[in-house]
Amino acid sequence: MIDRLRFYDSRDWFQQKRFGLFIHWGLYSIPAWHEQILWRGRMPRREYEPLMHQFNPVKFDPDEWLELAKSVGMEYVCFTSKHHDGFCMWDTKYTDYNIMNTPYHRDVLRMISDSCQRNNMVMGIYYSIPDWHHKNYPNQGRHHEMFGPRAGDEPDLRKYFEYMEAQAEELCTNYGEIGQFFWDINVCGYNNTAFNDHLRQLQPSMVINNRGPENWDFQTPERSIPEGGEFPRLTEAVQSLGRESWGYKTDEDYYTSAHLIRSIDRVMAMGGNYQLNIGPKADGSLDERDVRSLKKIGDWYNRVKEAFGDTVPATSMITDMTSNMRDPMLLTRRGNTIYVHLYAGTETDGIVVKPFDVLPARATLLNNGQPLDMCVNMPASLHREGREYLRIRNLPAEQFANEVMIIKLEFDQSICE
């Protein structure tokens, strides 16, 4: 999508498929408080680990999950194969603490991988570097670690890294084509860049994030968006539907769809990908609140997604971003077509698109396909500048107050001339 950030190989899927589904699912869906209940909730491991013998998600249907994701406009999935609790959601040969030793006794990761192939979606895998179960992980009480070793532990970082790398190789060997590997929380300083390169050899189309070894492909801001008009590096922002937890939480505080839509628009207009998370229930079903939120976001995204697909960030065309602060906007571009993203909403039903002073052939509101009134003249409030600017008038701002309006401007000539 952005030439200077392309790989020029099969990894370029990452610049073409911009919207993904993150899935946090594991034993933590049973207490349904937080995926880090062992750390944040101080739940003893001797009480948490036996939950394995209760986990039986009889309502799990990966096709249902992925069909919902596709209807929203999502094109790839990243699944938590192992979170910090150390429980493995696949049939791994390196630990008994895995899905095959639950009452469910089915390889969940295999089922999701097969569903991705059926639904033509890219499969991604999340893997936590900290492990609150494995006897060799040196839990020292640092952030996202247990508060020290327990009886029977044998802290040995070398042995743990051997275990971790064996599992990562297993994941990248036995589950078909993998498009993304998402390391998380590198508190113990794992930096085997040669192993990242080994994973790339196993999966040539796979991009690797920046939370593991230093030779990464993309950065991953979480729940926040850096300021600016364009990301300087390949970026995938990650966000959850709820503010408190990534795993299923019975009393979750949900973000409004308007907040999430604005966040999605900002990230994508700056050239980034967006990965939005759900936390399924312990029985494998989705909370109806998750479904409603995703459908509302998808209703907006599917109406405006042409402003993101095969476009490049173009906010640099606004030479002085502070001059447009009364109508905050970001721009994307495809040839002579400019998309104006009103990511922060509007104060009025008209905007000034500075510094443009050329009338486009057409101006259309993508949200509903409505042709828009436009003119080039000097707004009275900008009389000190003594310049004429492109103005878009009579926007249905009240009607779309809870979503981001995106205006499509089609010019007959190059606007760089």
PDB file of C-alpha atoms in Angstrom, residues 317-318 323-324 326-327 329 331-332 336-342 348-364 372-382 385-395 407-413 415:
ATOM      1  CA  MET A 317      -0.927  17.555   1.644  1.00  0.00           C
ATOM      2  CA  ILE A 318      -2.216  19.734   4.473  1.00  0.00           C
ATOM      3  CA  SER A 323      -4.496  25.537  10.379  1.00  0.00           C
ATOM      4  CA  ASN A 324      -7.266  22.951  10.001  1.00  0.00           C
ATOM      5  CA  ARG A 326     -11.360  23.945  13.558  1.00  0.00           C
ATOM      6  CA  ASP A 327     -12.238  21.077  11.174  1.00  0.00           C
ATOM      7  CA  MET A 329      -9.302  15.887   9.315  1.00  0.00           C
ATOM      8  CA  LEU A 331      -6.648  12.520   4.178  1.00  0.00           C
ATOM      9  CA  THR A 332      -6.140   9.383   2.120  1.00  0.00           C
ATOM     10  CA  ASN A 336      -6.739  12.054  -8.223  1.00  0.00           C
ATOM     11  CA  THR A 337      -9.286  11.021  -5.614  1.00  0.00           C
ATOM     12  CA  ILE A 338      -8.951  12.408  -2.104  1.00  0.00           C
ATOM     13  CA  TYR A 339     -10.852  11.080   0.902  1.00  0.00           C
ATOM     14  CA  VAL A 340     -11.439  13.524   3.746  1.00  0.00           C
ATOM     15  CA  HIS A 341     -11.800  11.757   7.099  1.00  0.00           C
ATOM     16  CA  LEU A 342     -13.633  13.830   9.701  1.00  0.00           C
ATOM     17  CA  THR A 348     -20.990  22.662  12.029  1.00  0.00           C
ATOM     18  CA  ASP A 349     -22.602  21.292   8.886  1.00  0.00           C
ATOM     19  CA  GLY A 350     -19.912  22.791   6.686  1.00  0.00           C
ATOM     20  CA  ILE A 351     -16.137  22.397   6.520  1.00  0.00           C
ATOM     21  CA  VAL A 352     -13.205  24.175   4.898  1.00  0.00           C
ATOM     22  CA  VAL A 353     -10.720  21.808   3.237  1.00  0.00           C
ATOM     23  CA  LYS A 354      -7.499  23.766   3.517  1.00  0.00           C
ATOM     24  CA  PRO A 355      -5.312  24.320   1.606  1.00  0.00           C
ATOM     25  CA  PHE A 356      -7.290  23.104  -1.445  1.00  0.00           C
ATOM     26  CA  ASP A 357      -8.561  25.887  -3.674  1.00  0.00           C
ATOM     27  CA  VAL A 358      -9.677  23.803  -6.664  1.00  0.00           C
ATOM     28  CA  LEU A 359     -13.256  22.652  -7.216  1.00  0.00           C
ATOM     29  CA  PRO A 360     -13.429  18.848  -7.628  1.00  0.00           C
ATOM     30  CA  ALA A 361     -15.594  17.288 -10.292  1.00  0.00           C
ATOM     31  CA  ARG A 362     -17.636  15.560  -7.600  1.00  0.00           C
ATOM     32  CA  ALA A 363     -17.925  15.500  -3.828  1.00  0.00           C
ATOM     33  CA  THR A 364     -19.722  12.529  -2.278  1.00  0.00           C
ATOM     34  CA  LEU A 372     -22.476  17.252  -1.517  1.00  0.00           C
ATOM     35  CA  ASP A 373     -22.687  20.986  -2.077  1.00  0.00           C
ATOM     36  CA  MET A 374     -19.302  22.583  -2.687  1.00  0.00           C
ATOM     37  CA  CYS A 375     -17.793  25.889  -3.642  1.00  0.00           C
ATOM     38  CA  VAL A 376     -14.483  27.728  -3.661  1.00  0.00           C
ATOM     39  CA  ASN A 377     -14.581  31.096  -1.932  1.00  0.00           C
ATOM     40  CA  MET A 378     -13.218  32.978   1.038  1.00  0.00           C
ATOM     41  CA  PRO A 379     -14.918  32.148   4.340  1.00  0.00           C
ATOM     42  CA  ALA A 380     -15.632  35.314   6.255  1.00  0.00           C
ATOM     43  CA  SER A 381     -13.970  33.882   9.354  1.00  0.00           C
ATOM     44  CA  LEU A 382     -10.696  33.517   7.417  1.00  0.00           C
ATOM     45  CA  GLU A 385      -5.725  35.142   5.142  1.00  0.00           C
ATOM     46  CA  GLY A 386      -7.252  36.750   2.061  1.00  0.00           C
ATOM     47  CA  ARG A 387      -7.527  33.389   0.277  1.00  0.00           C
ATOM     48  CA  GLU A 388     -10.233  31.266  -1.241  1.00  0.00           C
ATOM     49  CA  TYR A 389     -10.607  27.655  -0.149  1.00  0.00           C
ATOM     50  CA  LEU A 390     -12.655  24.607  -1.008  1.00  0.00           C
ATOM     51  CA  ARG A 391     -15.761  24.481   1.150  1.00  0.00           C
ATOM     52  CA  ILE A 392     -18.124  21.528   1.592  1.00  0.00           C
ATOM     53  CA  ARG A 393     -21.559  22.635   2.775  1.00  0.00           C
ATOM     54  CA  ASN A 394     -24.841  21.190   4.070  1.00  0.00           C
ATOM     55  CA  LEU A 395     -23.323  18.030   5.509  1.00  0.00           C
ATOM     56  CA  ILE A 407     -15.990  12.709   1.960  1.00  0.00           C
ATOM     57  CA  LYS A 408     -14.831  11.529  -1.455  1.00  0.00           C
ATOM     58  CA  LEU A 409     -13.403  14.318  -3.654  1.00  0.00           C
ATOM     59  CA  GLU A 410     -12.834  13.393  -7.295  1.00  0.00           C
ATOM     60  CA  PHE A 411     -10.617  15.784  -9.234  1.00  0.00           C
ATOM     61  CA  ASP A 412     -10.312  15.911 -13.034  1.00  0.00           C
ATOM     62  CA  GLN A 413      -6.676  16.944 -12.864  1.00  0.00           C
ATOM     63  CA  ILE A 415      -4.104  18.138  -7.461  1.00  0.00           C
TER      64      ILE A 415
END
